[in-house]
Amino acid sequence: MYRYIYIIPEAIGRSVLRMCASIGSIAIFFYDFVICLFTPPIYIKSLLSQLVRIGYNSLPVIGLTAFFTGGVLALQIYVGGSRFNAENIVASIVALGITRELGPVIAGLMLAGRVSASISAEIATMRVTEQIDALITLSTNPMKYLVVPRVLAALISLPILVIIADIIGIMGGFVVGTKTLGFIEQSYIKNTLDIIELRDVMSGLIKAAVFGFIVAFMGCYHGYNSTGGAQGVGRSTTLAVVSASILILASNYILTSLVFTN
Amino acid sequence: MDHILKINELSKSFGDKSVLDNLSINIERNKSQVIIGGSGTGKSVLLKCILGLMEPDSGEIFFNQQIMDKKNRADIDFHTKIGMLFQGAALFDSLNVQENITFGIKKLESNLVNLTEIAVDKLKKVGLDSSVLYLYPSELSGGMQKRVALARAIARNPELLFFDEPTTGLDPIMADVINNLINEVIEEVGATAITITHDMESAKKIADKISMLYKGAVIWTGDAKDITSSNNPYVDQFIKGSSEGPIKINLND
Ligand SMILES: Nc1ncnc2c1ncn2[C@@H]1O[C@H](COP(=O)(O)OP(=O)(O)OP(=O)(O)O)[C@@H](O)[C@H]1O
Ligand SMILES: [Mg+2]
């Protein structure tokens, strides 16, 4: 009977230990990454192909989601604003909401789904089919060859994608605002341009770079440490997407509250 | 005697499960050494320790009389002196045959024409022609993948070649083709070869010396021709492929 008293503390202890272990192994992975980032060789060709794959190929997805997000934001703000006769704030709130918050977060989450998953599946498959071991026996550091180009590509791509998402998202708001909510085009544009400041856009872009790093880094980390065959590939893909999404939302809160509240 | 590789009392365990248990083996230069042993006796783990893909718990590995710790491995560029044929070929999916074969060759030293020439030359050695140069691994059959992987393993003219179960999963004729290729390659490159296999036909065909692994240690070593007259009950049972004998298969293991 007494044995059962220990079950719960034991389970808690085990999961705390497991969490500490994975934080430790992420830290070691990050340390290796930083070392490899600053030592040659740099694989320019794979960096370029990752830029195409992570950045360019994400354009349609991010453009579409940004457009609909901007549109729906306009609709909702209109409903909310009209409750205290402030319909005119639609343009301003859409502009600020998209550049400061929704642009980077939506783009980050879309990239977490699209890119974390595919990076992690790819690297995990390379792990279970011994391609990573093969890289090492061919005198190639897998961290430099696989991880650095992907993380750099995401870090560079996401801010650029977010600029595009900002423009398309604001355009989505503009289309809905002028076509269904009856705003006048010139004044909608003027309201938008009046409210946006450089620091709104910049704060979004800095967030985007952080999210880009998180997306690729989590994909690489979970893929690289995948074990257990095909099932392991699936598990690492899930872990990559879930952890990247959670980290994006958590770091978004932290960044906003610490740095970007003014 | 001239040993290219000496392994001294290597041990490795995972958790409380001991896989290599004070394993020692010496590999003679320019000979073909085959290591046989049942599933799970630690053959692949042994190879990974030698290659530096896995850290042993204790023991030493000497390559050309030099101890292979992390520093020495990097100093002498150990991996440029070896070639490895992985069990599942482990070709890079995203690269074509030519890029796979010449992957380990430094791009700076040789221009593009040269790389293609090298690839064609190595392909010829494994019985393939230039028509496969620009195919991707997924477009090749299993046997062709093994041959391309073999071409990749010999591309840097290594001193020491490792083959992890080179014939597993191939039909008997293709297995024999691979065996012949291995023999030719060893002769031509003048390398030392270490082959892991369960395939006794293959072992007899390519081995100068055979060692048998059991429970993480070498229990028999001898010339390939003596394998049938070893008087070792473990070896006899293994080459006969009988379930009766001193080796007990623990089905729960
Ligand atoms: N990374 C690892 N983590 C935990 N256990 C491992 C790991 N690698 C190998 N093992 C264990 O070590 C033992 C030996 O594995 P190994 O792959 O060397 O066997 P093997 O002799 O190559 O067998 P086979 O002929 O079937 O390939 C196995 O019981 C396996 O469970
Ligand atoms: Mg094995």
XYZ file of C-alpha atoms and ligand atoms in Angstrom:
547
model
C 0.000 0.000 0.000
C 2.794 2.404 0.959
C 4.364 1.923 -2.461
C 1.609 3.949 -4.062
C 2.498 7.054 -2.082
C 5.657 7.320 -4.146
C 4.063 7.073 -7.562
C 3.148 10.724 -7.987
C 6.352 12.315 -6.638
C 8.294 9.790 -8.688
C 6.467 10.745 -11.873
C 6.972 14.436 -11.166
C 10.647 13.886 -10.432
C 11.120 11.912 -13.599
C 9.540 14.513 -15.824
C 11.486 17.336 -14.162
C 14.690 15.391 -14.751
C 13.724 14.733 -18.340
C 13.033 18.425 -18.869
C 16.396 19.403 -17.402
C 18.083 16.834 -19.635
C 16.475 18.181 -22.779
C 17.219 21.797 -21.865
C 20.820 20.716 -21.364
C 21.010 18.938 -24.675
C 19.441 21.891 -26.500
C 22.057 24.143 -24.876
C 24.880 21.859 -26.040
C 23.392 21.751 -29.528
C 23.188 25.543 -29.534
C 26.808 25.840 -28.393
C 27.947 23.543 -31.217
C 25.852 25.555 -33.630
C 27.472 28.845 -32.609
C 30.966 27.355 -32.911
C 30.176 26.014 -36.380
C 28.579 29.277 -37.439
C 31.846 31.135 -37.026
C 34.298 28.577 -38.375
C 34.834 27.743 -42.053
C 33.840 26.145 -44.317
C 30.527 27.818 -45.064
C 28.365 25.942 -47.527
C 27.129 28.811 -49.686
C 25.408 26.564 -52.203
C 23.278 24.853 -49.612
C 22.539 28.197 -47.950
C 21.192 29.472 -51.269
C 19.099 26.394 -51.886
C 17.696 26.609 -48.353
C 16.840 30.267 -48.927
C 14.792 29.203 -51.918
C 13.211 26.317 -50.083
C 12.490 28.071 -46.790
C 11.983 31.619 -48.000
C 10.793 31.719 -51.570
C 8.645 28.594 -51.408
C 6.862 29.900 -48.308
C 5.666 33.015 -50.118
C 2.263 31.700 -51.296
C 1.322 30.289 -47.890
C 2.366 33.388 -46.017
C 0.825 35.759 -48.555
C -2.529 34.001 -48.407
C -2.687 33.785 -44.619
C -1.618 37.423 -44.293
C -4.303 38.559 -46.719
C -7.103 36.753 -44.896
C -5.801 37.822 -41.520
C -5.786 41.479 -42.568
C -9.266 41.107 -43.986
C -10.768 39.476 -40.945
C -9.053 41.954 -38.663
C -10.749 44.800 -40.518
C -14.134 43.119 -40.141
C -13.709 42.469 -36.423
C -12.332 45.903 -35.574
C -15.242 47.430 -37.457
C -17.716 45.477 -35.345
C -15.892 46.352 -32.146
C -15.246 49.961 -33.099
C -18.842 50.638 -34.074
C -19.935 49.790 -30.517
C -18.489 53.090 -29.375
C -18.765 54.927 -32.665
C -15.107 54.574 -33.506
C -15.318 52.810 -36.872
C -12.599 55.058 -38.193
C -9.889 53.312 -36.209
C -10.097 50.279 -38.516
C -7.215 51.362 -40.746
C -4.940 52.245 -37.819
C -5.572 49.088 -35.845
C -5.167 46.864 -38.868
C -1.842 48.545 -39.634
C -0.511 48.313 -36.096
C -1.917 44.863 -35.449
C -0.406 43.433 -38.589
C 3.043 45.017 -38.376
C 3.586 44.670 -34.639
C 1.915 41.381 -33.938
C 0.015 39.345 -36.461
C 2.463 39.595 -39.353
C 5.396 38.039 -37.510
C 3.332 35.620 -35.421
C 1.231 34.273 -38.288
C 4.270 34.007 -40.549
C 6.241 32.340 -37.753
C 3.505 29.819 -37.031
C 3.006 29.045 -40.712
C 6.732 28.516 -41.049
C 6.718 26.310 -37.962
C 4.169 24.098 -39.661
C 5.780 24.153 -43.049
C 9.499 24.401 -42.402
C 10.101 22.924 -38.925
C 8.247 19.836 -40.015
C 10.083 19.372 -43.268
C 13.526 20.149 -41.847
C 13.018 17.778 -38.980
C 11.650 14.982 -41.173
C 14.518 15.397 -43.597
C 17.284 15.407 -41.002
C 15.666 12.629 -38.973
C 15.485 10.477 -42.095
C 19.144 11.193 -42.722
C 19.825 10.125 -39.151
C 17.971 6.811 -39.304
C 19.351 5.913 -42.746
C 22.896 6.622 -41.467
C 23.390 9.489 -43.924
C 24.574 11.679 -41.042
C 27.155 9.040 -40.094
C 28.129 8.906 -43.770
C 28.693 12.674 -43.773
C 31.085 12.318 -40.860
C 33.020 9.488 -42.514
C 33.367 11.754 -45.562
C 35.006 14.418 -43.378
C 31.984 16.702 -43.391
C 30.661 18.213 -40.191
C 26.876 17.654 -40.281
C 26.322 20.683 -38.065
C 28.016 22.892 -40.657
C 26.601 21.143 -43.671
C 23.004 20.646 -42.525
C 22.166 22.839 -39.551
C 23.972 26.136 -40.199
C 22.579 26.725 -43.731
C 19.020 25.937 -42.633
C 19.063 28.104 -39.541
C 20.729 30.997 -41.375
C 18.278 30.704 -44.255
C 15.284 30.851 -41.922
C 16.798 33.703 -39.953
C 17.249 35.713 -43.142
C 14.011 34.661 -44.839
C 11.475 35.275 -42.141
C 12.032 39.055 -41.767
C 11.744 39.408 -45.548
C 8.635 37.269 -45.578
C 7.212 39.391 -42.775
C 7.736 42.612 -44.745
C 5.741 41.010 -47.542
C 3.158 39.698 -45.077
C 2.811 43.183 -43.589
C 2.106 44.700 -46.995
C -0.296 41.972 -48.070
C -2.023 41.913 -44.682
C -2.601 45.663 -44.737
C -3.822 45.288 -48.292
C -6.267 42.619 -47.115
C -7.610 45.093 -44.584
C -7.757 47.770 -47.250
C -9.707 45.570 -49.674
C -12.246 44.575 -47.034
C -12.377 48.109 -45.618
C -13.027 49.814 -48.923
C -15.069 47.152 -50.709
C -17.392 45.914 -47.959
C -17.137 48.375 -45.085
C -17.440 51.445 -47.258
C -14.278 53.369 -46.318
C -12.924 55.846 -48.818
C -9.732 54.630 -50.406
C -7.631 57.773 -49.991
C -8.484 58.282 -46.357
C -7.897 54.588 -45.539
C -4.414 54.844 -47.019
C -3.760 58.141 -45.256
C -4.873 56.738 -41.893
C -2.597 53.765 -42.373
C 0.464 55.773 -43.316
C -0.143 58.298 -40.521
C -0.149 55.736 -37.765
C 2.710 53.444 -38.783
C 6.136 54.299 -37.457
C 9.429 52.728 -38.296
C 9.718 51.161 -34.850
C 6.421 49.288 -35.323
C 7.762 47.634 -38.427
C 11.216 47.090 -36.935
C 9.883 45.438 -33.791
C 7.984 43.034 -36.031
C 11.082 42.284 -38.067
C 13.234 41.606 -35.022
C 10.575 39.230 -33.746
C 10.562 37.622 -37.172
C 14.294 36.962 -37.054
C 13.917 35.348 -33.622
C 10.988 33.232 -34.828
C 12.924 32.231 -37.938
C 15.756 31.035 -35.767
C 13.381 29.094 -33.509
C 11.637 27.423 -36.446
C 14.783 26.110 -38.115
C 16.669 25.406 -34.923
C 13.876 23.282 -33.446
C 13.481 21.432 -36.733
C 17.194 20.678 -36.851
C 17.489 19.783 -33.176
C 14.630 17.288 -33.144
C 15.628 15.812 -36.484
C 19.260 15.483 -35.499
C 18.445 13.705 -32.244
C 15.826 11.429 -33.695
C 15.969 7.775 -32.641
C 13.857 4.737 -33.335
C 13.370 4.350 -37.068
C 10.373 5.530 -39.053
C 8.308 6.059 -35.931
C 11.077 8.230 -34.566
C 10.971 10.381 -37.695
C 7.269 10.990 -37.149
C 7.779 11.715 -33.468
C 10.575 14.186 -34.081
C 8.478 15.995 -36.677
C 5.622 16.414 -34.224
C 7.990 17.533 -31.483
C 9.609 20.063 -33.810
C 6.315 21.673 -34.820
C 4.865 21.709 -31.307
C 8.005 23.026 -29.619
C 8.614 25.637 -32.320
C 5.027 26.897 -32.027
C 5.111 27.089 -28.248
C 8.491 28.800 -28.243
C 7.300 31.314 -30.840
C 4.286 32.287 -28.768
C 6.236 32.368 -25.508
C 9.138 34.379 -26.918
C 6.635 36.685 -28.589
C 5.166 37.519 -25.202
C 8.572 37.946 -23.612
C 9.902 40.150 -26.425
C 6.782 42.277 -26.451
C 6.667 42.773 -22.699
C 10.369 43.421 -22.248
C 11.351 45.346 -25.345
C 8.477 46.465 -27.477
C 5.870 47.881 -25.117
C 6.476 51.509 -26.028
C 53.619 -8.264 -37.574
C 52.352 -5.111 -39.260
C 49.025 -4.107 -37.816
C 47.148 -1.207 -39.348
C 44.564 -1.251 -36.576
C 44.846 -2.465 -33.000
C 41.945 -2.517 -30.628
C 42.668 -2.933 -26.950
C 40.054 -3.988 -24.413
C 37.237 -1.906 -25.821
C 34.095 -1.739 -23.696
C 30.793 -0.080 -24.364
C 27.473 -0.383 -22.611
C 24.108 1.241 -23.041
C 22.575 1.768 -19.627
C 23.274 -1.448 -17.765
C 23.423 -3.471 -20.957
C 26.999 -4.330 -21.848
C 27.490 -4.561 -25.619
C 31.278 -4.631 -26.053
C 33.092 -6.367 -23.239
C 36.881 -5.861 -23.223
C 37.096 -6.583 -26.897
C 40.576 -6.821 -28.420
C 41.437 -7.458 -32.039
C 44.369 -6.671 -34.323
C 43.961 -6.101 -38.029
C 46.847 -6.972 -40.361
C 47.748 -4.543 -43.096
C 46.631 -5.382 -46.642
C 44.554 -8.304 -45.498
C 40.848 -8.813 -45.693
C 39.463 -9.286 -42.204
C 35.917 -10.545 -41.769
C 34.045 -10.307 -38.492
C 31.117 -12.668 -38.047
C 28.660 -12.987 -35.204
C 24.990 -13.176 -34.435
C 22.538 -10.320 -34.363
C 23.049 -7.943 -31.493
C 26.564 -9.104 -30.590
C 27.883 -5.588 -31.072
C 29.391 -5.710 -34.553
C 27.944 -2.401 -35.719
C 28.733 -0.785 -32.372
C 32.361 -1.912 -32.775
C 32.542 -0.299 -36.220
C 30.992 2.912 -34.937
C 33.547 3.098 -32.139
C 36.414 2.625 -34.601
C 34.997 5.280 -36.914
C 34.557 7.740 -34.072
C 30.793 7.879 -34.505
C 30.366 6.547 -30.979
C 32.498 7.052 -27.885
C 33.583 3.804 -26.178
C 33.406 3.676 -22.362
C 36.967 2.390 -22.091
C 39.730 0.865 -24.174
C 42.045 2.087 -26.899
C 42.121 2.091 -30.654
C 45.457 2.419 -32.470
C 45.661 3.309 -36.154
C 49.165 2.994 -37.600
C 50.528 2.793 -34.047
C 48.881 6.096 -33.155
C 46.180 6.209 -30.530
C 42.864 7.412 -31.948
C 41.548 9.869 -29.452
C 39.515 12.864 -30.514
C 42.548 15.080 -31.030
C 44.624 12.616 -33.042
C 41.644 11.688 -35.142
C 41.305 15.326 -36.177
C 45.070 15.909 -36.476
C 45.711 13.121 -38.956
C 42.371 13.618 -40.697
C 41.496 10.013 -39.936
C 38.363 10.008 -42.061
C 40.274 10.869 -45.224
C 42.204 7.617 -44.785
C 39.173 5.360 -44.520
C 36.172 4.426 -46.593
C 32.936 3.074 -45.216
C 30.186 1.145 -46.950
C 27.082 1.424 -44.807
C 24.635 -1.426 -44.467
C 21.831 0.553 -46.081
C 24.168 2.303 -48.550
C 23.386 5.682 -46.883
C 23.597 7.573 -50.152
C 22.579 11.227 -49.880
C 19.010 11.448 -51.216
C 19.311 15.042 -52.310
C 22.432 14.531 -54.424
C 22.871 12.660 -57.687
C 25.230 9.744 -58.224
C 28.126 11.900 -59.352
C 27.803 14.265 -56.404
C 27.501 11.319 -54.032
C 30.652 9.632 -55.279
C 32.783 12.763 -55.242
C 31.280 14.196 -52.055
C 34.388 13.649 -49.954
C 36.776 15.093 -52.490
C 37.648 18.677 -51.731
C 36.029 20.936 -54.306
C 38.920 23.376 -54.287
C 41.469 20.816 -55.383
C 39.623 19.742 -58.460
C 37.426 21.485 -60.958
C 34.124 20.179 -62.224
C 35.449 18.212 -65.188
C 37.817 16.435 -62.921
C 35.059 15.467 -60.523
C 33.019 13.938 -63.321
C 36.060 12.033 -64.528
C 36.716 10.695 -61.045
C 33.087 9.648 -60.695
C 33.096 7.833 -64.053
C 36.334 6.105 -63.159
C 35.004 4.886 -59.800
C 31.727 3.813 -61.390
C 33.656 1.705 -63.856
C 35.438 0.003 -60.959
C 32.088 -1.096 -59.529
C 30.718 -2.212 -62.867
C 28.460 0.731 -63.702
C 28.763 3.175 -66.576
C 28.293 6.890 -66.955
C 24.592 6.563 -67.794
C 23.770 6.628 -64.068
C 25.849 9.730 -63.289
C 22.923 12.101 -62.995
C 20.357 9.758 -61.476
C 19.265 10.185 -57.880
C 19.532 7.370 -55.287
C 15.755 6.845 -55.271
C 15.961 6.010 -58.983
C 18.422 3.148 -58.395
C 17.750 -0.449 -57.358
C 19.104 -1.686 -54.032
C 22.011 -3.474 -55.694
C 22.938 -0.416 -57.727
C 22.777 1.737 -54.601
C 25.236 -0.614 -52.886
C 27.571 -0.355 -55.849
C 27.386 3.438 -55.938
C 28.021 3.471 -52.193
C 31.033 1.235 -52.784
C 32.263 3.678 -55.429
C 31.850 6.492 -52.898
C 33.752 4.509 -50.257
C 36.778 4.023 -52.531
C 36.686 7.496 -54.088
C 39.447 8.891 -51.865
C 41.701 5.831 -52.273
C 41.534 4.943 -48.579
C 44.024 2.800 -46.683
C 41.334 1.121 -44.682
C 37.898 0.074 -45.880
C 34.921 -0.905 -43.750
C 31.974 -2.869 -45.081
C 28.925 -3.281 -42.849
C 26.974 -6.283 -44.104
C 27.665 -5.604 -47.779
C 25.532 -8.462 -49.084
C 22.519 -8.361 -46.761
C 19.278 -7.842 -48.614
C 20.667 -8.712 -52.033
C 19.820 -11.729 -54.177
C 22.546 -14.435 -54.216
C 23.824 -13.440 -57.638
C 24.038 -9.744 -56.822
C 25.650 -10.712 -53.499
C 28.303 -12.608 -55.422
C 28.839 -9.648 -57.731
C 29.405 -7.446 -54.681
C 31.804 -10.005 -53.200
C 33.842 -10.013 -56.398
C 33.822 -6.239 -56.484
C 35.094 -6.089 -52.937
C 37.918 -8.494 -53.787
C 38.852 -6.532 -56.894
C 38.703 -3.233 -55.083
C 40.863 -4.460 -52.226
C 43.424 -5.755 -54.689
C 43.380 -2.692 -56.887
C 43.389 -0.020 -54.205
C 45.772 -2.057 -52.077
C 43.705 -1.374 -48.989
C 42.985 -3.246 -45.811
C 39.350 -4.288 -45.488
C 37.229 -4.987 -42.446
C 33.919 -6.607 -43.278
C 31.050 -7.377 -40.964
C 28.693 -10.039 -42.134
C 26.364 -12.881 -41.193
C 26.648 -14.269 -44.699
C 29.038 -17.256 -44.516
C 29.247 -17.614 -48.308
C 30.399 -14.039 -48.514
C 32.805 -14.460 -45.601
C 34.489 -17.466 -47.218
C 34.806 -15.635 -50.492
C 36.329 -12.363 -49.333
C 38.174 -13.207 -46.111
C 41.845 -13.758 -45.455
C 41.125 -13.885 -41.753
C 37.908 -14.400 -39.859
C 37.056 -13.450 -36.286
C 33.926 -14.406 -34.464
C 32.218 -12.107 -32.016
C 30.062 -13.450 -29.220
C 28.603 -11.401 -26.379
C 30.796 -8.410 -27.134
C 34.139 -10.227 -27.274
C 36.197 -12.032 -29.899
C 35.970 -15.751 -29.205
C 37.843 -17.054 -32.230
C 40.256 -15.705 -34.825
C 41.914 -17.658 -37.600
C 42.628 -17.999 -41.277
C 39.570 -18.178 -43.469
C 40.417 -21.688 -44.637
C 40.472 -22.969 -41.041
C 36.965 -21.861 -40.246
C 35.468 -25.322 -40.844
C 38.067 -27.043 -38.685
C 38.156 -24.649 -35.761
C 36.953 -27.180 -33.182
C 35.240 -24.262 -31.539
C 31.654 -25.218 -30.740
C 30.427 -21.626 -31.111
C 31.981 -21.231 -34.545
C 30.744 -24.622 -35.659
C 27.232 -23.794 -34.607
C 27.322 -20.432 -36.344
C 28.614 -21.696 -39.694
C 26.180 -24.572 -39.668
C 23.406 -22.187 -38.828
C 21.999 -24.570 -36.259
C 19.829 -23.612 -33.316
C 21.373 -26.482 -31.316
C 24.625 -25.666 -29.516
C 26.250 -23.419 -26.975
C 24.820 -20.206 -28.491
C 21.378 -19.756 -27.032
C 19.080 -17.327 -28.718
C 17.311 -15.318 -26.097
C 14.102 -14.409 -27.845
C 13.358 -11.710 -25.316
C 16.637 -9.916 -25.899
N 22.487 3.817 -29.811
C 22.160 2.738 -29.086
N 21.477 2.884 -27.931
C 21.153 1.820 -27.186
N 21.456 0.546 -27.502
C 22.133 0.325 -28.632
C 22.515 1.416 -29.491
N 23.182 0.888 -30.544
C 23.209 -0.435 -30.359
N 22.583 -0.793 -29.219
C 22.455 -2.157 -28.680
O 23.691 -2.786 -28.826
C 23.514 -4.138 -29.191
C 24.424 -4.466 -30.341
O 24.004 -3.734 -31.474
P 24.718 -3.863 -32.873
O 23.983 -2.969 -33.792
O 26.176 -3.645 -32.715
O 24.459 -5.351 -33.263
P 25.023 -6.123 -34.498
O 25.992 -7.109 -34.004
O 25.486 -5.154 -35.528
O 23.728 -6.877 -34.983
P 23.163 -7.048 -36.457
O 23.943 -8.157 -37.028
O 21.743 -7.447 -36.226
O 23.314 -5.755 -37.169
C 22.060 -4.319 -29.513
O 21.495 -5.100 -28.489
C 21.466 -2.951 -29.487
O 20.231 -2.988 -28.838
Mg 24.742 -4.364 -37.437
